[in-house]
């Protein structure tokens, strides 16, 4: 459902301006209102510092190392994917499981990001055509329409 595209967009968030961190709004346009989610909002100076540190790591820069060195998500993915091996997609499922189990922290991160990319808002690159939402019968963001009393109470 596009989880890999979501992860790619997250790791490359600062390749575009404004960065693909916070989708705009107030509405997606899926249930009325002007679609604003596809326009990403500029970050404040502090938000940019925090997100660059999270994604790119501290890279020896003093302003990013006030709490010590930080390994960014880009490096975590480079190292994790290297540990899985270039032939990861070609080996059988048992071997894939063995390799994933050998890198538990990376396996956890992959799972977290796969869930975000599969079930998150499509504006972030995953959940293509809202297919995951359809599969779990989630209507997605329904503003400005909102939910009816029946939908909230489960009497639909």
Short mmCIF file of N, CA and C in Angstrom, two decimals:
data_model
loop_
_atom_site.label_atom_id
_atom_site.label_comp_id
_atom_site.label_asym_id
_atom_site.label_seq_id
_atom_site.Cartn_x
_atom_site.Cartn_y
_atom_site.Cartn_z
N UNK A 1 0.82 -1.21 0.00
CA UNK A 1 0.00 0.00 0.00
C UNK A 1 0.85 1.25 0.00
N UNK A 2 2.13 1.12 -0.33
CA UNK A 2 2.97 2.31 -0.43
C UNK A 2 3.83 2.59 0.77
N UNK A 3 4.00 1.63 1.67
CA UNK A 3 4.80 1.88 2.87
C UNK A 3 6.24 2.24 2.51
N UNK A 4 6.79 1.60 1.49
CA UNK A 4 8.17 1.93 1.09
C UNK A 4 8.26 3.37 0.59
N UNK A 5 7.24 3.83 -0.11
CA UNK A 5 7.23 5.23 -0.57
C UNK A 5 7.15 6.18 0.61
N UNK A 6 6.38 5.81 1.63
CA UNK A 6 6.29 6.62 2.85
C UNK A 6 7.67 6.74 3.50
N UNK A 7 8.36 5.62 3.65
CA UNK A 7 9.67 5.63 4.29
C UNK A 7 10.65 6.45 3.46
N UNK A 8 10.62 6.28 2.15
CA UNK A 8 11.49 7.05 1.27
C UNK A 8 11.21 8.55 1.42
N UNK A 9 9.94 8.91 1.50
CA UNK A 9 9.57 10.32 1.69
C UNK A 9 10.03 10.87 3.03
N UNK A 10 9.93 10.05 4.07
CA UNK A 10 10.39 10.48 5.40
C UNK A 10 11.90 10.71 5.40
N UNK A 11 12.64 9.76 4.86
CA UNK A 11 14.10 9.87 4.86
C UNK A 11 14.58 11.02 3.97
N UNK A 12 13.81 11.36 2.95
CA UNK A 12 14.17 12.45 2.05
C UNK A 12 13.32 13.69 2.26
N UNK A 13 12.76 13.85 3.43
CA UNK A 13 11.82 14.95 3.69
C UNK A 13 12.41 16.31 3.37
N UNK A 14 13.71 16.48 3.57
CA UNK A 14 14.33 17.79 3.37
C UNK A 14 14.85 18.00 1.95
N UNK A 15 14.50 17.10 1.04
CA UNK A 15 14.86 17.30 -0.36
C UNK A 15 13.89 18.24 -1.06
N UNK A 16 12.80 18.57 -0.39
CA UNK A 16 11.81 19.50 -0.95
C UNK A 16 11.58 20.63 0.04
N UNK A 17 11.03 21.73 -0.46
CA UNK A 17 10.76 22.88 0.39
C UNK A 17 9.32 23.33 0.18
N UNK A 18 8.51 23.35 1.23
CA UNK A 18 8.87 23.00 2.60
C UNK A 18 9.03 21.48 2.74
N UNK A 19 9.76 21.06 3.76
CA UNK A 19 9.98 19.63 3.98
C UNK A 19 8.65 18.89 4.17
N UNK A 20 8.65 17.63 3.77
CA UNK A 20 7.43 16.81 3.89
C UNK A 20 7.32 16.24 5.31
N UNK A 21 7.07 17.14 6.27
CA UNK A 21 6.92 16.74 7.67
C UNK A 21 5.48 16.90 8.13
N UNK A 22 4.94 18.09 8.01
CA UNK A 22 3.59 18.37 8.48
C UNK A 22 2.70 18.74 7.29
N UNK A 23 1.73 17.87 6.99
CA UNK A 23 0.76 18.18 5.94
C UNK A 23 -0.08 19.36 6.38
N UNK A 24 -0.48 20.18 5.43
CA UNK A 24 -1.29 21.36 5.73
C UNK A 24 -2.71 20.98 6.11
N UNK A 25 -3.60 21.82 5.80
CA UNK A 25 -4.98 21.55 6.17
C UNK A 25 -5.81 22.78 5.96
N UNK A 26 -6.93 22.91 6.56
CA UNK A 26 -7.42 22.04 7.64
C UNK A 26 -8.12 20.78 7.15
N UNK A 27 -8.36 20.64 5.84
CA UNK A 27 -9.11 19.49 5.34
C UNK A 27 -8.33 18.78 4.25
N UNK A 28 -8.60 17.48 4.10
CA UNK A 28 -7.96 16.71 3.04
C UNK A 28 -8.69 16.87 1.72
N UNK A 29 -9.97 17.23 1.78
CA UNK A 29 -10.79 17.30 0.58
C UNK A 29 -11.47 15.98 0.26
N UNK A 30 -11.19 14.93 1.02
CA UNK A 30 -11.81 13.63 0.75
C UNK A 30 -13.30 13.62 1.12
N UNK A 31 -13.70 14.47 2.05
CA UNK A 31 -15.10 14.52 2.49
C UNK A 31 -15.59 15.96 2.51
N UNK A 32 -15.22 16.73 1.51
CA UNK A 32 -15.63 18.12 1.43
C UNK A 32 -14.52 19.05 1.88
N UNK A 33 -14.75 20.33 1.69
CA UNK A 33 -13.75 21.32 2.05
C UNK A 33 -12.65 21.39 1.01
N UNK A 34 -11.88 22.44 1.07
CA UNK A 34 -10.76 22.60 0.14
C UNK A 34 -9.64 21.67 0.55
N UNK A 35 -9.08 20.91 -0.41
CA UNK A 35 -7.98 20.01 -0.06
C UNK A 35 -6.73 20.81 0.30
N UNK A 36 -6.30 20.67 1.52
CA UNK A 36 -5.13 21.40 1.98
C UNK A 36 -4.00 20.51 2.47
N UNK A 37 -4.26 19.21 2.61
CA UNK A 37 -3.25 18.32 3.16
C UNK A 37 -2.04 18.15 2.25
N UNK A 38 -2.25 18.29 0.92
CA UNK A 38 -1.11 18.06 0.02
C UNK A 38 -0.10 19.21 0.06
N UNK A 39 -0.47 20.32 0.66
CA UNK A 39 0.47 21.44 0.83
C UNK A 39 1.11 21.30 2.21
N UNK A 40 2.40 21.08 2.23
CA UNK A 40 3.10 20.92 3.50
C UNK A 40 3.45 22.29 4.08
N UNK A 41 3.44 22.36 5.40
CA UNK A 41 3.66 23.64 6.07
C UNK A 41 5.14 23.83 6.39
N UNK A 42 5.63 25.06 6.30
CA UNK A 42 7.02 25.33 6.67
C UNK A 42 7.24 25.04 8.16
N UNK A 43 8.46 24.67 8.48
CA UNK A 43 8.82 24.38 9.87
C UNK A 43 9.40 25.62 10.53
N UNK A 44 9.22 25.70 11.84
CA UNK A 44 9.92 26.74 12.59
C UNK A 44 11.39 26.34 12.67
N UNK A 45 12.21 27.25 13.10
CA UNK A 45 13.65 26.97 13.23
C UNK A 45 13.89 25.79 14.17
N UNK A 46 13.17 25.74 15.28
CA UNK A 46 13.36 24.65 16.25
C UNK A 46 12.83 23.32 15.70
N UNK A 47 11.71 23.37 15.00
CA UNK A 47 11.18 22.15 14.39
C UNK A 47 12.15 21.60 13.35
N UNK A 48 12.71 22.50 12.54
CA UNK A 48 13.66 22.04 11.53
C UNK A 48 14.88 21.41 12.17
N UNK A 49 15.41 22.03 13.20
CA UNK A 49 16.57 21.47 13.90
C UNK A 49 16.24 20.09 14.45
N UNK A 50 15.09 19.95 15.10
CA UNK A 50 14.70 18.67 15.68
C UNK A 50 14.52 17.60 14.61
N UNK A 51 13.82 17.93 13.54
CA UNK A 51 13.57 16.95 12.50
C UNK A 51 14.82 16.61 11.69
N UNK A 52 15.66 17.60 11.42
CA UNK A 52 16.92 17.30 10.72
C UNK A 52 17.79 16.38 11.57
N UNK A 53 17.83 16.64 12.87
CA UNK A 53 18.61 15.79 13.76
C UNK A 53 18.04 14.38 13.77
N UNK A 54 16.74 14.26 13.84
CA UNK A 54 16.09 12.95 13.86
C UNK A 54 16.35 12.19 12.56
N UNK A 55 16.26 12.87 11.44
CA UNK A 55 16.37 12.20 10.14
C UNK A 55 17.83 12.07 9.69
N UNK A 56 18.59 13.15 9.78
CA UNK A 56 19.96 13.17 9.26
C UNK A 56 21.01 12.83 10.30
N UNK A 57 20.65 12.90 11.57
CA UNK A 57 21.62 12.68 12.64
C UNK A 57 22.33 13.98 12.98
N UNK A 58 23.16 13.92 13.99
CA UNK A 58 23.82 15.15 14.45
C UNK A 58 25.00 15.55 13.56
N UNK A 59 25.63 14.59 12.90
CA UNK A 59 26.70 14.86 11.94
C UNK A 59 27.83 15.72 12.51
N UNK A 60 28.06 15.62 13.82
CA UNK A 60 29.13 16.39 14.45
C UNK A 60 28.85 17.87 14.60
N UNK A 61 27.63 18.30 14.33
CA UNK A 61 27.28 19.72 14.43
C UNK A 61 26.86 20.04 15.86
N UNK A 62 27.45 21.07 16.42
CA UNK A 62 27.20 21.42 17.82
C UNK A 62 25.73 21.67 18.10
N UNK A 63 25.04 22.36 17.19
CA UNK A 63 23.63 22.67 17.43
C UNK A 63 22.75 21.42 17.45
N UNK A 64 23.27 20.31 16.93
CA UNK A 64 22.50 19.06 16.94
C UNK A 64 22.97 18.11 18.03
N UNK A 65 24.05 18.44 18.71
CA UNK A 65 24.61 17.52 19.70
C UNK A 65 24.53 18.05 21.12
N UNK A 66 23.54 18.90 21.40
CA UNK A 66 23.41 19.44 22.75
C UNK A 66 23.13 18.34 23.77
N UNK A 67 22.61 17.21 23.32
CA UNK A 67 22.34 16.07 24.19
C UNK A 67 23.25 14.89 23.85
N UNK A 68 24.28 15.14 23.08
CA UNK A 68 25.18 14.09 22.64
C UNK A 68 24.94 13.73 21.18
N UNK A 69 25.82 12.91 20.62
CA UNK A 69 25.70 12.51 19.22
C UNK A 69 24.40 11.74 18.96
N UNK A 70 23.83 11.95 17.78
CA UNK A 70 22.59 11.28 17.38
C UNK A 70 22.82 10.60 16.04
N UNK A 71 22.48 9.32 15.97
CA UNK A 71 22.49 8.60 14.71
C UNK A 71 21.11 8.81 14.09
N UNK A 72 21.07 9.39 12.91
CA UNK A 72 19.80 9.70 12.26
C UNK A 72 19.17 8.50 11.58
N UNK A 73 17.92 8.65 11.23
CA UNK A 73 17.19 7.57 10.56
C UNK A 73 17.84 7.16 9.24
N UNK A 74 18.40 8.12 8.51
CA UNK A 74 19.05 7.78 7.24
C UNK A 74 20.18 6.78 7.47
N UNK A 75 20.99 7.01 8.47
CA UNK A 75 22.11 6.11 8.77
C UNK A 75 21.60 4.78 9.33
N UNK A 76 20.58 4.83 10.16
CA UNK A 76 20.00 3.60 10.70
C UNK A 76 19.52 2.71 9.55
N UNK A 77 18.87 3.31 8.56
CA UNK A 77 18.41 2.53 7.41
C UNK A 77 19.58 2.04 6.56
N UNK A 78 20.58 2.88 6.32
CA UNK A 78 21.75 2.43 5.54
C UNK A 78 22.38 1.21 6.19
N UNK A 79 22.63 1.30 7.50
CA UNK A 79 23.28 0.19 8.21
C UNK A 79 22.36 -1.03 8.30
N UNK A 80 21.08 -0.79 8.60
CA UNK A 80 20.15 -1.91 8.73
C UNK A 80 19.95 -2.67 7.44
N UNK A 81 19.78 -1.94 6.34
CA UNK A 81 19.61 -2.60 5.05
C UNK A 81 20.87 -3.35 4.64
N UNK A 82 22.03 -2.78 4.94
CA UNK A 82 23.29 -3.47 4.64
C UNK A 82 23.38 -4.78 5.42
N UNK A 83 22.95 -4.76 6.68
CA UNK A 83 22.98 -5.97 7.51
C UNK A 83 22.01 -7.03 6.98
N UNK A 84 20.90 -6.60 6.38
CA UNK A 84 19.96 -7.57 5.82
C UNK A 84 20.51 -8.22 4.56
N UNK A 85 21.36 -7.51 3.84
CA UNK A 85 21.99 -8.06 2.64
C UNK A 85 21.26 -7.68 1.37
N UNK A 86 22.04 -7.51 0.31
CA UNK A 86 21.48 -7.11 -0.99
C UNK A 86 20.55 -8.18 -1.56
N UNK A 87 20.73 -9.43 -1.13
CA UNK A 87 19.90 -10.52 -1.64
C UNK A 87 18.68 -10.81 -0.76
N UNK A 88 18.38 -9.92 0.16
CA UNK A 88 17.30 -10.16 1.13
C UNK A 88 15.98 -10.55 0.45
N UNK A 89 15.62 -9.88 -0.61
CA UNK A 89 14.34 -10.16 -1.29
C UNK A 89 14.36 -11.50 -2.02
N UNK A 90 15.55 -12.04 -2.27
CA UNK A 90 15.66 -13.28 -3.04
C UNK A 90 15.73 -14.53 -2.17
N UNK A 91 15.97 -14.38 -0.87
CA UNK A 91 16.09 -15.55 0.00
C UNK A 91 14.71 -15.96 0.50
N UNK A 92 14.61 -17.20 1.01
CA UNK A 92 13.30 -17.68 1.47
C UNK A 92 12.89 -16.99 2.77
N UNK A 93 11.64 -17.17 3.12
CA UNK A 93 11.06 -16.50 4.28
C UNK A 93 11.77 -16.81 5.58
N UNK A 94 12.20 -18.06 5.76
CA UNK A 94 12.90 -18.42 7.00
C UNK A 94 14.21 -17.65 7.12
N UNK A 95 14.92 -17.52 6.01
CA UNK A 95 16.19 -16.78 6.03
C UNK A 95 15.93 -15.30 6.26
N UNK A 96 14.88 -14.76 5.66
CA UNK A 96 14.52 -13.37 5.91
C UNK A 96 14.23 -13.15 7.39
N UNK A 97 13.46 -14.06 7.99
CA UNK A 97 13.16 -13.95 9.43
C UNK A 97 14.43 -14.00 10.26
N UNK A 98 15.34 -14.92 9.92
CA UNK A 98 16.59 -15.04 10.67
C UNK A 98 17.38 -13.73 10.61
N UNK A 99 17.46 -13.15 9.42
CA UNK A 99 18.21 -11.90 9.26
C UNK A 99 17.54 -10.75 10.02
N UNK A 100 16.23 -10.68 9.95
CA UNK A 100 15.52 -9.63 10.69
C UNK A 100 15.69 -9.80 12.19
N UNK A 101 15.65 -11.04 12.66
CA UNK A 101 15.83 -11.30 14.09
C UNK A 101 17.23 -10.93 14.56
N UNK A 102 18.20 -10.91 13.64
CA UNK A 102 19.58 -10.56 14.00
C UNK A 102 19.76 -9.05 14.19
N UNK A 103 18.77 -8.27 13.77
CA UNK A 103 18.83 -6.80 13.93
C UNK A 103 17.52 -6.33 14.57
N UNK A 104 17.29 -6.67 15.85
CA UNK A 104 15.98 -6.42 16.47
C UNK A 104 15.57 -4.95 16.49
N UNK A 105 16.49 -4.05 16.74
CA UNK A 105 16.11 -2.63 16.78
C UNK A 105 15.67 -2.15 15.40
N UNK A 106 16.38 -2.59 14.36
CA UNK A 106 16.01 -2.21 13.00
C UNK A 106 14.68 -2.87 12.60
N UNK A 107 14.49 -4.11 13.01
CA UNK A 107 13.23 -4.81 12.73
C UNK A 107 12.06 -4.04 13.35
N UNK A 108 12.23 -3.56 14.58
CA UNK A 108 11.19 -2.79 15.26
C UNK A 108 10.90 -1.49 14.50
N UNK A 109 11.96 -0.80 14.07
CA UNK A 109 11.80 0.44 13.31
C UNK A 109 11.08 0.18 11.98
N UNK A 110 11.47 -0.88 11.29
CA UNK A 110 10.80 -1.23 10.03
C UNK A 110 9.32 -1.48 10.25
N UNK A 111 9.00 -2.20 11.32
CA UNK A 111 7.59 -2.50 11.61
C UNK A 111 6.83 -1.20 11.89
N UNK A 112 7.42 -0.35 12.72
CA UNK A 112 6.78 0.93 13.06
C UNK A 112 6.52 1.76 11.80
N UNK A 113 7.53 1.89 10.97
CA UNK A 113 7.38 2.70 9.76
C UNK A 113 6.46 2.03 8.73
N UNK A 114 6.47 0.70 8.67
CA UNK A 114 5.55 0.01 7.76
C UNK A 114 4.10 0.25 8.18
N UNK A 115 3.84 0.23 9.48
CA UNK A 115 2.48 0.52 9.96
C UNK A 115 2.09 1.96 9.66
N UNK A 116 3.00 2.89 9.93
CA UNK A 116 2.72 4.31 9.63
C UNK A 116 2.44 4.49 8.15
N UNK A 117 3.27 3.89 7.31
CA UNK A 117 3.12 4.05 5.87
C UNK A 117 1.89 3.36 5.32
N UNK A 118 1.51 2.24 5.92
CA UNK A 118 0.35 1.50 5.44
C UNK A 118 -0.95 2.16 5.86
N UNK A 119 -1.03 2.61 7.11
CA UNK A 119 -2.30 3.10 7.65
C UNK A 119 -2.38 4.61 7.84
N UNK A 120 -1.30 5.33 7.59
CA UNK A 120 -1.30 6.77 7.78
C UNK A 120 -2.00 7.51 6.65
N UNK A 121 -2.01 8.81 6.78
CA UNK A 121 -2.63 9.66 5.75
C UNK A 121 -1.85 9.53 4.44
N UNK A 122 -2.55 9.37 3.32
CA UNK A 122 -1.89 9.19 2.03
C UNK A 122 -0.97 10.34 1.63
N UNK A 123 -1.19 11.52 2.17
CA UNK A 123 -0.36 12.67 1.80
C UNK A 123 1.11 12.45 2.13
N UNK A 124 1.41 11.53 3.03
CA UNK A 124 2.79 11.27 3.42
C UNK A 124 3.46 10.20 2.55
N UNK A 125 2.76 9.74 1.52
CA UNK A 125 3.37 8.84 0.55
C UNK A 125 2.93 7.39 0.63
N UNK A 126 2.34 6.98 1.73
CA UNK A 126 1.86 5.60 1.86
C UNK A 126 0.35 5.53 1.69
N UNK A 127 -0.22 4.40 2.09
CA UNK A 127 -1.67 4.19 2.05
C UNK A 127 -2.25 4.65 0.71
N UNK A 128 -1.62 4.18 -0.35
CA UNK A 128 -2.00 4.59 -1.71
C UNK A 128 -3.48 4.34 -1.96
N UNK A 129 -4.15 5.35 -2.46
CA UNK A 129 -5.58 5.30 -2.75
C UNK A 129 -6.42 4.93 -1.53
N UNK A 130 -5.88 5.15 -0.35
CA UNK A 130 -6.58 4.85 0.92
C UNK A 130 -6.95 3.37 1.03
N UNK A 131 -6.20 2.49 0.35
CA UNK A 131 -6.54 1.07 0.32
C UNK A 131 -6.52 0.44 1.71
N UNK A 132 -5.58 0.83 2.55
CA UNK A 132 -5.54 0.25 3.90
C UNK A 132 -6.75 0.68 4.70
N UNK A 133 -7.17 1.92 4.55
CA UNK A 133 -8.36 2.39 5.26
C UNK A 133 -9.59 1.63 4.79
N UNK A 134 -9.69 1.39 3.49
CA UNK A 134 -10.82 0.63 2.95
C UNK A 134 -10.81 -0.78 3.55
N UNK A 135 -9.63 -1.40 3.60
CA UNK A 135 -9.51 -2.77 4.10
C UNK A 135 -9.97 -2.90 5.55
N UNK A 136 -9.75 -1.87 6.36
CA UNK A 136 -10.15 -1.95 7.77
C UNK A 136 -11.44 -1.18 8.04
N UNK A 137 -12.09 -0.76 6.95
CA UNK A 137 -13.37 -0.04 7.04
C UNK A 137 -13.27 1.25 7.86
N UNK A 138 -12.16 1.94 7.68
CA UNK A 138 -11.96 3.24 8.33
C UNK A 138 -12.22 4.32 7.30
N UNK A 139 -13.12 5.25 7.58
CA UNK A 139 -13.44 6.28 6.58
C UNK A 139 -12.35 7.32 6.40
N UNK A 140 -11.36 7.30 7.26
CA UNK A 140 -10.31 8.31 7.19
C UNK A 140 -10.76 9.59 7.84
N UNK A 141 -10.06 10.66 7.52
CA UNK A 141 -10.45 11.96 8.05
C UNK A 141 -11.77 12.36 7.41
N UNK A 142 -12.72 12.75 8.21
CA UNK A 142 -14.06 13.05 7.69
C UNK A 142 -14.43 14.52 7.85
N UNK A 143 -13.47 15.34 8.17
CA UNK A 143 -13.77 16.77 8.31
C UNK A 143 -13.83 17.40 6.92
N UNK A 144 -14.68 18.35 6.65
CA UNK A 144 -15.50 19.07 7.61
C UNK A 144 -16.85 18.42 7.90
N UNK A 145 -17.14 17.29 7.24
CA UNK A 145 -18.44 16.65 7.44
C UNK A 145 -18.61 16.16 8.87
N UNK A 146 -17.58 15.51 9.41
CA UNK A 146 -17.66 14.95 10.76
C UNK A 146 -18.40 13.62 10.77
N UNK A 147 -18.65 13.12 11.95
CA UNK A 147 -19.37 11.86 12.14
C UNK A 147 -20.79 12.14 12.61
N UNK A 148 -21.71 11.28 12.19
CA UNK A 148 -23.08 11.38 12.69
C UNK A 148 -23.14 10.76 14.08
N UNK A 149 -24.21 11.03 14.82
CA UNK A 149 -24.39 10.40 16.13
C UNK A 149 -24.40 8.88 16.00
N UNK A 150 -24.99 8.38 14.94
CA UNK A 150 -25.07 6.94 14.73
C UNK A 150 -23.68 6.34 14.50
N UNK A 151 -22.85 7.04 13.74
CA UNK A 151 -21.49 6.54 13.50
C UNK A 151 -20.68 6.53 14.79
N UNK A 152 -20.83 7.54 15.60
CA UNK A 152 -20.08 7.62 16.86
C UNK A 152 -20.53 6.53 17.82
N UNK A 153 -21.82 6.28 17.89
CA UNK A 153 -22.36 5.30 18.84
C UNK A 153 -22.28 3.87 18.31
N UNK A 154 -21.91 3.70 17.05
CA UNK A 154 -21.80 2.37 16.47
C UNK A 154 -23.12 1.76 16.05
N UNK A 155 -24.14 2.57 15.88
CA UNK A 155 -25.46 2.06 15.51
C UNK A 155 -25.67 2.07 14.00
N UNK A 156 -24.63 2.22 13.23
CA UNK A 156 -24.78 2.29 11.78
C UNK A 156 -24.81 0.90 11.20
#
